[in-house]
CSV table of C-alpha atoms and ligand atoms in Angstrom, one decimal:
chain,number,residue,atom,x,y,z
A,502,MET,CA,140.7,135.3,91.3
A,503,ARG,CA,141.0,136.6,94.7
A,504,ARG,CA,142.4,133.3,95.7
A,505,ILE,CA,145.1,133.7,93.1
A,506,LEU,CA,146.0,137.3,93.9
A,507,PHE,CA,146.3,136.3,97.4
A,508,LEU,CA,148.9,133.2,96.7
A,509,LEU,CA,150.5,135.5,94.8
A,510,SER,CA,151.3,137.9,97.3
A,511,VAL,CA,152.2,135.1,99.7
A,512,MET,CA,154.8,134.2,97.2
A,513,THR,CA,156.7,137.6,96.9
A,514,MET,CA,158.1,136.7,100.2
A,515,PRO,CA,161.6,135.9,99.8
A,516,LEU,CA,163.1,132.4,100.8
A,517,SER,CA,165.9,132.9,103.3
A,518,PRO,CA,169.1,133.2,101.4
A,519,SER,CA,171.1,131.9,104.2
A,520,ILE,CA,170.0,128.5,104.3
A,521,GLY,CA,172.6,126.1,103.5
A,522,GLY,CA,175.0,129.0,102.5
A,523,ALA,CA,173.2,128.7,99.2
A,524,GLN,CA,172.7,131.3,96.8
A,525,SER,CA,168.7,132.4,96.3
A,526,PRO,CA,167.1,131.0,93.1
A,527,ASP,CA,165.6,133.8,90.8
A,528,TRP,CA,161.8,132.5,91.8
A,529,ASN,CA,160.5,134.1,88.6
A,530,ALA,CA,163.0,132.5,86.1
A,531,THR,CA,162.3,129.2,88.2
A,532,SER,CA,158.6,129.5,87.8
A,533,ARG,CA,158.6,129.5,83.8
A,534,GLU,CA,161.1,126.8,83.9
A,535,THR,CA,158.9,124.5,86.2
A,536,LEU,CA,155.9,125.3,84.2
A,537,ALA,CA,157.7,124.4,81.1
A,538,HIS,CA,158.9,120.8,82.3
A,539,LEU,CA,155.1,120.4,83.9
A,540,GLN,CA,153.7,121.2,80.2
A,541,HIS,CA,156.3,118.8,78.6
A,542,LEU,CA,155.3,115.9,81.1
A,543,ILE,CA,151.6,116.2,80.3
A,544,ARG,CA,151.9,116.6,76.5
A,545,THR,CA,153.7,113.2,77.2
A,546,ASN,CA,150.9,110.5,77.3
A,547,THR,CA,151.4,108.1,79.9
A,548,VAL,CA,147.7,106.8,80.5
A,549,ASN,CA,148.1,103.5,82.6
A,550,PRO,CA,147.1,101.1,80.8
A,551,PRO,CA,149.7,101.2,79.1
A,552,GLY,CA,151.6,103.5,80.8
A,553,ASN,CA,154.4,104.2,78.5
A,554,GLU,CA,156.3,105.8,81.1
A,555,MET,CA,159.5,105.7,79.3
A,556,ALA,CA,158.8,108.5,77.2
A,557,VAL,CA,158.5,110.7,80.2
A,558,ALA,CA,161.4,108.9,82.0
A,559,LEU,CA,163.6,109.7,79.0
A,560,TYR,CA,162.9,113.4,79.1
A,561,LEU,CA,163.7,113.6,83.1
A,562,ASP,CA,166.7,111.7,82.4
A,563,SER,CA,168.5,113.9,79.7
A,564,THR,CA,167.1,117.2,81.9
A,565,LEU,CA,168.8,115.8,84.6
A,566,LYS,CA,172.0,114.6,82.9
A,567,SER,CA,172.5,117.7,81.1
A,568,ALA,CA,172.6,119.7,84.4
A,569,GLY,CA,175.4,117.3,85.6
A,570,ILE,CA,173.3,115.2,87.8
A,571,GLU,CA,173.8,111.2,87.9
A,572,THR,CA,170.8,109.1,86.9
A,573,ASN,CA,170.2,105.3,86.5
A,574,LEU,CA,167.5,104.5,84.1
A,575,PHE,CA,165.7,100.8,84.0
A,576,GLU,CA,163.2,99.4,82.0
A,577,PRO,CA,161.0,96.9,84.3
A,578,ALA,CA,159.0,95.8,81.4
A,579,PRO,CA,158.7,97.0,77.5
A,580,GLY,CA,157.9,100.9,77.6
A,581,ARG,CA,157.8,101.0,81.5
A,582,ALA,CA,160.4,102.7,83.2
A,583,ALA,CA,162.2,103.5,86.7
A,584,LEU,CA,164.5,106.8,87.1
A,585,VAL,CA,166.6,107.2,89.9
A,586,ALA,CA,169.0,110.3,90.1
A,587,ARG,CA,171.2,111.6,92.8
A,588,LEU,CA,172.9,114.2,94.2
A,589,ARG,CA,175.7,113.4,96.6
A,590,GLY,CA,175.7,114.6,99.9
A,591,ASP,CA,178.7,114.3,102.4
A,592,GLY,CA,177.4,111.1,103.8
A,593,SER,CA,176.9,112.6,107.4
A,594,ARG,CA,173.3,111.6,107.2
A,595,ARG,CA,171.3,108.9,105.6
A,596,PRO,CA,169.5,109.9,102.2
A,597,VAL,CA,166.3,111.6,101.5
A,598,ILE,CA,164.0,110.7,98.6
A,599,ILE,CA,161.6,112.6,96.7
A,600,MET,CA,159.7,110.8,94.5
A,601,GLY,CA,156.8,111.0,91.8
A,602,HIS,CA,155.0,108.7,89.5
A,603,MET,CA,155.1,109.2,85.8
A,604,ASP,CA,151.7,107.3,85.0
A,605,VAL,CA,148.2,109.0,84.9
A,606,VAL,CA,144.6,107.5,84.7
A,607,GLY,CA,142.7,107.8,81.5
A,608,VAL,CA,140.3,110.4,80.4
A,609,GLU,CA,136.6,110.9,79.6
A,610,ARG,CA,137.5,113.1,76.7
A,611,ALA,CA,134.1,114.0,75.7
A,612,LYS,CA,133.8,115.7,79.2
A,613,TRP,CA,137.0,117.7,79.3
A,614,SER,CA,136.7,121.4,77.7
A,615,VAL,CA,140.1,121.3,76.6
A,616,ASP,CA,142.7,118.8,75.1
A,617,PRO,CA,143.8,116.8,78.4
A,618,PHE,CA,147.5,116.2,76.6
A,619,ALA,CA,147.9,119.9,75.3
A,620,ALA,CA,149.1,121.4,78.6
A,621,GLU,CA,146.9,124.6,78.1
A,622,VAL,CA,147.4,127.5,80.2
A,623,LYS,CA,144.0,129.4,80.6
A,624,ASP,CA,143.0,131.7,83.5
A,625,GLY,CA,145.8,131.4,85.8
A,626,TYR,CA,145.5,127.7,85.5
A,627,LEU,CA,147.6,124.7,83.7
A,628,TYR,CA,145.4,122.1,82.4
A,629,GLY,CA,145.9,118.9,81.8
A,630,ARG,CA,145.7,115.0,82.9
A,631,GLY,CA,148.5,114.7,85.8
A,632,ALA,CA,148.6,118.3,86.4
A,633,ILE,CA,148.1,117.5,90.3
A,634,ASP,CA,148.4,113.8,90.0
A,635,ASP,CA,151.1,113.3,90.0
A,636,LYS,CA,153.2,115.1,87.3
A,637,GLY,CA,152.8,118.4,89.2
A,638,MET,CA,154.8,117.1,91.8
A,639,LEU,CA,157.5,115.3,89.5
A,640,ALA,CA,157.8,118.9,87.6
A,641,ALA,CA,158.5,120.2,91.4
A,642,ASN,CA,160.7,117.5,92.4
A,643,LEU,CA,162.8,117.7,88.9
A,644,GLN,CA,163.1,121.8,89.6
A,645,THR,CA,164.2,120.8,93.3
A,646,MET,CA,167.1,118.7,91.7
A,647,LEU,CA,168.1,121.2,89.2
A,648,LEU,CA,168.0,124.3,92.0
A,649,LEU,CA,170.1,122.0,94.5
A,650,LYS,CA,172.7,121.2,92.0
A,651,ARG,CA,173.1,125.2,90.7
A,652,HIS,CA,172.4,127.0,94.0
A,653,VAL,CA,174.2,124.6,96.4
A,654,LEU,CA,176.6,122.0,95.2
A,655,ASP,CA,177.8,124.2,92.0
A,656,ALA,CA,178.0,127.2,94.3
A,657,GLY,CA,180.5,125.2,96.5
A,658,GLY,CA,177.9,124.5,99.2
A,659,LYS,CA,177.4,120.9,100.9
A,660,LEU,CA,174.4,118.6,101.2
A,661,SER,CA,174.6,116.7,104.6
A,662,ARG,CA,172.9,113.7,102.8
A,663,ASP,CA,172.0,112.3,99.3
A,664,VAL,CA,169.1,113.6,97.6
A,665,ILE,CA,167.6,110.9,95.5
A,666,PHE,CA,165.1,111.5,92.7
A,667,VAL,CA,162.8,108.8,91.8
A,668,ALA,CA,160.2,108.7,89.2
A,669,ASN,CA,158.4,105.6,88.8
A,670,SER,CA,155.7,103.8,86.8
A,671,ASP,CA,152.5,101.7,87.3
A,672,GLU,CA,151.4,103.7,90.6
A,673,GLU,CA,147.5,103.9,89.3
A,674,ALA,CA,147.5,100.3,88.7
A,675,GLY,CA,149.3,98.5,91.4
A,676,GLY,CA,152.9,99.5,91.2
A,677,ASP,CA,154.0,95.8,90.3
A,678,PHE,CA,156.3,98.0,87.3
A,679,GLY,CA,156.9,100.7,89.7
A,680,MET,CA,157.9,100.9,93.2
A,681,GLY,CA,157.3,97.4,93.9
A,682,TRP,CA,160.0,96.2,91.1
A,683,LEU,CA,162.5,99.2,92.6
A,684,ILE,CA,162.4,97.4,95.8
A,685,ALA,CA,162.8,93.8,94.5
A,686,HIS,CA,165.5,95.0,92.1
A,687,HIS,CA,167.2,97.8,93.5
A,688,ARG,CA,166.8,98.1,97.1
A,689,LYS,CA,170.3,99.3,97.7
A,690,LEU,CA,169.8,102.5,95.3
A,691,ILE,CA,166.4,103.8,97.3
A,692,ASP,CA,167.8,103.3,100.8
A,693,ALA,CA,166.9,106.3,102.5
A,694,GLU,CA,165.9,107.7,106.0
A,695,PHE,CA,163.4,110.2,104.8
A,696,VAL,CA,160.8,110.2,101.7
A,697,LEU,CA,158.8,112.9,100.2
A,698,ASN,CA,155.9,111.2,98.1
A,699,GLU,CA,152.3,112.2,97.1
A,700,GLY,CA,149.6,111.6,99.3
A,701,GLY,CA,148.7,114.7,101.4
A,702,ARG,CA,146.8,117.9,100.8
A,703,THR,CA,147.2,121.8,100.9
A,704,ARG,CA,143.8,123.2,101.2
A,705,ILE,CA,142.2,126.7,100.5
A,706,VAL,CA,138.8,126.5,102.7
A,707,ARG,CA,136.9,129.7,101.8
A,708,GLY,CA,139.1,131.4,99.9
A,709,LYS,CA,142.2,131.3,102.3
A,710,PRO,CA,145.0,128.9,102.1
A,711,LEU,CA,144.4,127.1,105.4
A,712,TYR,CA,146.6,123.9,106.1
A,713,VAL,CA,149.0,121.7,104.6
A,714,ALA,CA,148.1,118.1,105.6
A,715,VAL,CA,151.3,116.0,105.5
A,716,GLN,CA,150.2,112.1,105.3
A,717,ASN,CA,152.2,110.0,107.5
A,718,THR,CA,150.2,107.0,107.8
A,719,GLU,CA,147.3,105.5,105.6
A,720,LYS,CA,144.5,103.1,105.9
A,721,VAL,CA,144.9,99.6,104.3
A,722,ALA,CA,142.7,98.2,101.5
A,723,HIS,CA,141.1,94.8,101.6
A,724,VAL,CA,138.9,93.1,99.3
A,725,VAL,CA,136.0,90.9,100.7
A,726,THR,CA,133.6,89.1,98.5
A,727,VAL,CA,130.1,88.3,100.1
A,728,THR,CA,128.2,85.1,98.5
A,729,ALA,CA,124.9,84.3,98.9
A,730,LYS,CA,123.5,80.7,97.8
A,731,GLY,CA,120.0,79.7,97.2
A,732,PRO,CA,117.9,77.3,95.5
A,733,GLY,CA,117.9,77.7,91.6
A,734,GLY,CA,114.9,76.9,89.2
A,735,HIS,CA,112.8,78.4,86.8
A,736,ALA,CA,111.5,81.9,87.7
A,737,SER,CA,107.7,81.1,86.9
A,738,ILE,CA,107.9,79.4,90.4
A,739,PRO,CA,109.3,81.9,93.0
A,740,LEU,CA,111.6,80.4,95.6
A,741,LYS,CA,112.2,81.5,98.9
A,742,GLY,CA,115.8,82.1,99.8
A,743,ASN,CA,116.3,83.4,96.3
A,744,ALA,CA,120.3,84.0,96.2
A,745,ILE,CA,120.0,87.5,94.9
A,746,THR,CA,117.2,88.5,97.3
A,747,ARG,CA,119.5,87.2,100.2
A,748,LEU,CA,122.5,89.1,98.8
A,749,GLY,CA,120.3,92.2,98.8
A,750,ARG,CA,119.2,91.8,102.3
A,751,ALA,CA,122.8,91.1,103.3
A,752,LEU,CA,124.1,94.4,101.6
A,753,ALA,CA,121.4,96.5,102.9
A,754,ALA,CA,122.4,95.6,106.5
A,755,ILE,CA,126.1,96.2,105.6
A,756,GLY,CA,125.0,99.5,104.2
A,757,THR,CA,123.5,100.7,107.6
A,758,HIS,CA,126.3,99.2,109.6
A,759,GLN,CA,128.8,101.4,111.1
A,760,GLU,CA,132.4,100.6,112.3
A,761,PRO,CA,133.4,102.0,115.3
A,762,THR,CA,135.0,105.5,115.9
A,763,GLN,CA,138.9,105.5,116.5
A,764,VAL,CA,141.1,108.3,117.2
A,765,ASN,CA,144.7,107.4,116.9
A,766,ALA,CA,147.7,109.8,117.2
A,767,THR,CA,147.5,111.1,114.1
A,768,THR,CA,143.7,112.0,113.8
A,769,ARG,CA,144.2,113.5,117.3
A,770,ALA,CA,146.8,116.0,116.2
A,771,PHE,CA,145.0,116.6,112.7
A,772,PHE,CA,141.6,117.5,114.2
A,773,GLY,CA,143.2,119.1,117.3
A,774,GLN,CA,145.6,121.7,115.4
A,775,LEU,CA,142.6,122.1,112.3
A,776,SER,CA,140.5,123.3,115.0
A,777,THR,CA,142.5,126.2,115.7
A,778,VAL,CA,142.0,127.6,112.1
A,779,TRP,CA,138.8,125.9,110.7
A,780,PRO,CA,136.6,128.7,109.8
A,781,ASP,CA,133.0,126.9,110.7
A,782,PRO,CA,132.4,127.1,114.5
A,783,ALA,CA,130.3,123.9,114.9
A,784,GLU,CA,132.9,122.1,112.9
A,785,ARG,CA,135.7,123.9,115.0
A,786,ARG,CA,133.9,122.6,118.4
A,787,ALA,CA,133.7,119.0,117.1
A,788,MET,CA,137.2,119.0,115.6
A,789,ALA,CA,138.6,119.8,119.5
A,790,ASP,CA,135.9,117.3,120.7
A,791,VAL,CA,137.4,114.6,118.6
A,792,ALA,CA,141.0,115.7,119.5
A,793,SER,CA,140.2,115.5,123.4
A,794,ARG,CA,140.5,112.0,125.4
A,795,ASP,CA,137.1,112.5,126.9
A,796,PHE,CA,134.7,109.5,125.6
A,797,ALA,CA,131.8,111.6,125.5
A,798,ARG,CA,133.3,114.5,123.7
A,799,VAL,CA,134.9,112.4,121.1
A,800,THR,CA,131.5,110.8,120.4
A,801,ARG,CA,129.8,113.8,120.0
A,802,GLY,CA,132.6,115.3,118.1
A,803,ALA,CA,132.7,112.2,115.8
A,804,HIS,CA,128.8,112.4,115.3
A,805,VAL,CA,129.2,116.3,113.8
A,806,LEU,CA,132.3,115.5,111.5
A,807,GLY,CA,130.9,112.2,110.6
A,808,ALA,CA,128.4,114.2,108.2
A,809,THR,CA,131.1,114.9,105.9
A,810,PRO,CA,132.4,112.1,104.3
A,811,VAL,CA,135.9,112.7,104.0
A,812,PHE,CA,136.3,113.4,107.7
A,813,ASP,CA,134.1,110.4,108.5
A,814,ALA,CA,136.4,108.1,106.6
A,815,VAL,CA,139.5,109.0,108.7
A,816,LEU,CA,137.6,108.3,112.0
A,817,ARG,CA,136.5,104.8,111.2
A,818,THR,CA,137.1,101.6,109.1
A,819,GLY,CA,135.1,102.0,105.8
A,820,ILE,CA,133.1,99.8,103.9
A,821,SER,CA,132.1,100.3,100.4
A,822,ALA,CA,130.1,97.9,98.0
A,823,THR,CA,131.9,98.2,94.5
A,824,ILE,CA,130.7,95.1,92.5
A,825,VAL,CA,127.4,93.1,92.5
A,826,ASN,CA,127.2,89.8,90.2
A,827,GLY,CA,124.5,87.4,89.8
A,828,GLY,CA,122.3,85.6,87.3
A,829,ILE,CA,122.5,84.7,83.6
A,830,ARG,CA,118.7,85.0,82.3
A,831,SER,CA,115.9,86.9,83.3
A,832,ASN,CA,114.0,83.6,83.5
A,833,VAL,CA,116.4,81.5,85.7
A,834,ILE,CA,116.9,82.0,89.5
A,835,PRO,CA,120.4,81.4,89.9
A,836,THR,CA,122.0,79.5,92.9
A,837,GLU,CA,124.5,82.0,93.6
A,838,ALA,CA,125.0,85.8,93.6
A,839,THR,CA,128.0,87.9,94.9
A,840,ALA,CA,129.0,91.1,95.9
A,841,THR,CA,132.9,92.8,96.3
A,842,LEU,CA,133.1,95.0,99.4
A,843,ASN,CA,136.1,97.3,99.3
A,844,ILE,CA,137.0,98.0,102.8
A,845,ARG,CA,139.6,100.3,104.2
A,846,THR,CA,140.9,99.5,107.7
A,847,LEU,CA,142.4,102.2,110.2
A,848,PRO,CA,146.1,101.3,110.5
A,849,GLY,CA,146.4,98.6,113.3
A,850,GLN,CA,143.1,97.3,112.8
A,851,SER,CA,142.2,93.6,111.9
A,852,ILE,CA,140.5,93.0,108.8
A,853,ASP,CA,139.3,89.7,110.5
A,854,SER,CA,137.7,91.5,113.4
A,855,VAL,CA,135.8,93.8,110.9
A,856,VAL,CA,134.6,90.6,108.7
A,857,ALA,CA,133.5,88.8,111.9
A,858,ARG,CA,131.3,91.9,112.8
A,859,LEU,CA,130.0,91.9,109.3
A,860,ARG,CA,129.0,88.3,109.8
A,861,ARG,CA,127.2,89.1,112.9
A,862,VAL,CA,125.3,92.1,111.0
A,863,VAL,CA,124.5,89.8,108.1
A,864,SER,CA,123.3,86.6,110.5
A,865,ASP,CA,122.4,84.5,107.3
A,866,SER,CA,124.2,81.1,107.1
A,867,SER,CA,123.7,81.0,103.2
A,868,VAL,CA,125.9,84.3,103.3
A,869,THR,CA,129.4,83.8,103.5
A,870,LEU,CA,132.0,86.7,103.6
A,871,THR,CA,135.8,85.7,102.3
A,872,ILE,CA,138.7,87.9,102.4
A,873,THR,CA,139.9,87.7,98.7
A,874,GLU,CA,142.8,90.5,99.0
A,875,ARG,CA,144.3,91.4,102.2
A,876,GLY,CA,146.1,94.4,102.5
A,877,GLU,CA,149.5,95.0,104.3
A,878,ASP,CA,149.8,97.4,107.3
A,879,ALA,CA,152.7,99.6,107.7
A,880,PRO,CA,154.1,101.6,110.7
A,881,ALA,CA,153.1,105.3,110.9
A,882,SER,CA,156.1,107.8,110.0
A,883,ASP,CA,156.9,110.1,113.0
A,884,PHE,CA,155.3,113.5,112.8
A,885,GLY,CA,157.7,114.6,115.5
A,886,SER,CA,160.7,113.7,113.1
A,887,PRO,CA,163.0,116.5,111.6
A,888,MET,CA,161.4,115.6,108.0
A,889,PHE,CA,158.2,116.7,109.1
A,890,THR,CA,159.5,119.7,110.9
A,891,ALA,CA,161.5,120.7,107.7
A,892,ILE,CA,158.1,120.6,105.8
A,893,ALA,CA,156.5,122.6,108.6
A,894,ASP,CA,159.3,125.4,108.5
A,895,ALA,CA,159.2,125.6,104.6
A,896,VAL,CA,155.6,126.2,105.0
A,897,LYS,CA,155.9,128.8,107.9
A,898,GLU,CA,158.3,130.7,105.8
A,899,LEU,CA,155.9,130.6,102.6
A,900,ALA,CA,152.6,131.3,104.3
A,901,PRO,CA,153.1,132.0,108.0
A,902,ALA,CA,149.2,131.7,108.7
A,903,MET,CA,148.9,128.2,107.4
A,904,VAL,CA,149.0,125.2,110.0
A,905,THR,CA,150.8,122.0,109.0
A,906,VAL,CA,149.2,119.0,110.4
A,907,PRO,CA,149.9,115.1,110.2
A,908,TYR,CA,147.2,113.1,108.3
A,909,LEU,CA,146.0,110.0,107.6
A,910,SER,CA,145.0,109.3,104.4
A,911,THR,CA,142.2,107.4,103.2
A,912,GLY,CA,143.5,106.4,100.0
A,913,ALA,CA,146.5,104.0,99.4
A,914,THR,CA,150.1,105.1,98.1
A,915,ASP,CA,153.5,103.6,97.4
A,916,SER,CA,154.6,105.2,100.9
A,917,ALA,CA,153.0,102.1,102.8
A,918,ARG,CA,155.8,99.8,100.7
A,919,LEU,CA,158.8,102.3,101.9
A,920,ARG,CA,157.2,102.6,105.7
A,921,GLN,CA,157.4,98.4,105.6
A,922,LEU,CA,161.1,98.8,104.9
A,923,GLY,CA,161.7,101.2,107.8
A,924,MET,CA,161.6,104.5,106.3
A,925,GLN,CA,160.1,107.5,107.3
A,926,ALA,CA,157.6,108.3,104.3
A,927,PHE,CA,155.7,111.6,104.2
A,928,GLY,CA,152.9,112.3,101.4
A,929,ILE,CA,152.2,115.9,100.6
A,930,LEU,CA,150.3,117.6,97.6
A,931,PRO,CA,152.3,120.8,98.0
A,932,PHE,CA,150.1,122.7,95.8
A,933,PRO,CA,147.2,125.0,97.4
A,934,MET,CA,143.9,124.2,96.2
A,935,ASN,CA,140.2,124.4,97.0
A,936,GLN,CA,138.0,121.3,97.2
A,937,ASP,CA,136.6,122.0,93.4
A,938,ASP,CA,140.3,121.8,92.1
A,939,GLU,CA,141.2,118.8,94.4
A,940,ASP,CA,138.1,117.0,92.9
A,941,ARG,CA,139.3,117.1,89.6
A,942,MET,CA,142.2,114.5,90.7
A,943,HIS,CA,141.2,111.6,88.4
A,944,GLY,CA,137.9,113.5,86.9
A,945,ASN,CA,137.6,116.0,84.2
A,946,ASP,CA,139.5,119.1,83.6
A,947,GLU,CA,142.2,118.5,86.0
A,948,ARG,CA,144.2,121.5,86.5
A,949,ILE,CA,146.7,123.3,88.6
A,950,PRO,CA,146.7,126.8,89.7
A,951,LEU,CA,149.9,128.5,88.1
A,952,ALA,CA,150.7,130.3,91.4
A,953,SER,CA,150.1,126.9,93.4
A,954,LEU,CA,152.7,125.3,91.2
A,955,ASP,CA,155.1,127.8,92.5
A,956,PHE,CA,153.9,127.5,95.7
A,957,GLY,CA,154.6,123.5,95.8
A,958,THR,CA,158.1,123.9,94.0
A,959,ARG,CA,159.1,126.2,96.8
A,960,LEU,CA,157.8,124.2,99.6
A,961,ILE,CA,159.5,120.9,98.3
A,962,TYR,CA,162.7,123.0,97.7
A,963,GLY,CA,162.4,124.6,101.1
A,964,ALA,CA,161.8,121.3,103.0
A,965,VAL,CA,164.9,119.5,101.1
A,966,MET,CA,167.2,122.5,101.7
A,967,ARG,CA,166.3,122.3,105.6
A,968,ILE,CA,166.5,118.5,105.7
A,969,THR,CA,169.8,118.4,103.8
A,970,ARG,CA,171.6,121.2,106.0
B,1190,ZN,ZN1,148.9,109.7,92.3
């Protein structure tokens, strides 16, 4: 509760009305409007599979159209949708995209304390599947379009660049009917200099809104299959080299192996700036160590931070065993057993060299490692760019004590596809949240603090206002 009061007091500070010569929106009315949109989006079930995102797209489309905003609505596959809306700038700069995905992951209904699709407001939170991933951002983006139309364009103001609103499908299941489809079929419609997408974090730590992590690069996901072979036979005669025990030995070796620490420009800036505000003294020192260029200090810092899985995961390539398979009957020794590894390489690292290291770690000629799915790397977006600065300035205005830091995300997003095309894509989750609320993403009782929904809407609006000046 204290947390919410704090945020509310932060949010009573007015946004400078002078930005872009626009009229300042009525933030109380905006707050009610954004909430109503988000409730509608949550109540429209788009669990993927099957997705059925068209129902959400039609709502967004009609809301934008009735505000006088031009839209293009596509149906990449039956029931799936891609929506691209556009506010025209004066063409002096290249467009900016604000995007979100309309599909959500499924729910374990029995583990929710509320109906996941009722969009119920309780104790200062809005509950529902998609509240933070990613319908919250979709609602904030929609609201930003409406505000720009009303308070800039309709008020006689100008935008220096087009603002393109993209709502896509199938993000949670590979994106073949989403961003992949849009790029393949309507590349020109989504050509932009900058992109704002999901993928970052706005963190409350020990009750205090502390930092906004803006994702400018991400780890690359690969799948590696480990196959152990051995002699088959009747289980009554135990055989040396049993494929299952061989696989077990190989997995145990892989489980204790740690990839080397590697600090890139993003991670260095992330920990360096976080060390100035982080509450825990030991971790604060470790962050400063990791951000230094002194090898001994980096090693010491990485050792301390490595105790926290989310920090460890940005400091090195990560290997997770996710599936095992082998055997057909309890009395038959199988000739083969397999395991699936999900490997997330740091940007710029080669999966082939990781697998070569793992082969040495396993050191068993009857066990093979094969790359079965190879992820594609993308160049990092520049955290010295005007888009990053626009986000940081918008944050400063809303919450002067918070820092805005570049961030390497361990998860993959659609932004990688756009970075590969040369766009500067940045990932945010503009809603201040503590670890508990953040962990509900893809989990049970997903919810967004109402004050955070307002903060996020103002953050996106403030950033887009600045980049379109
Ligand atoms: Zn998402």
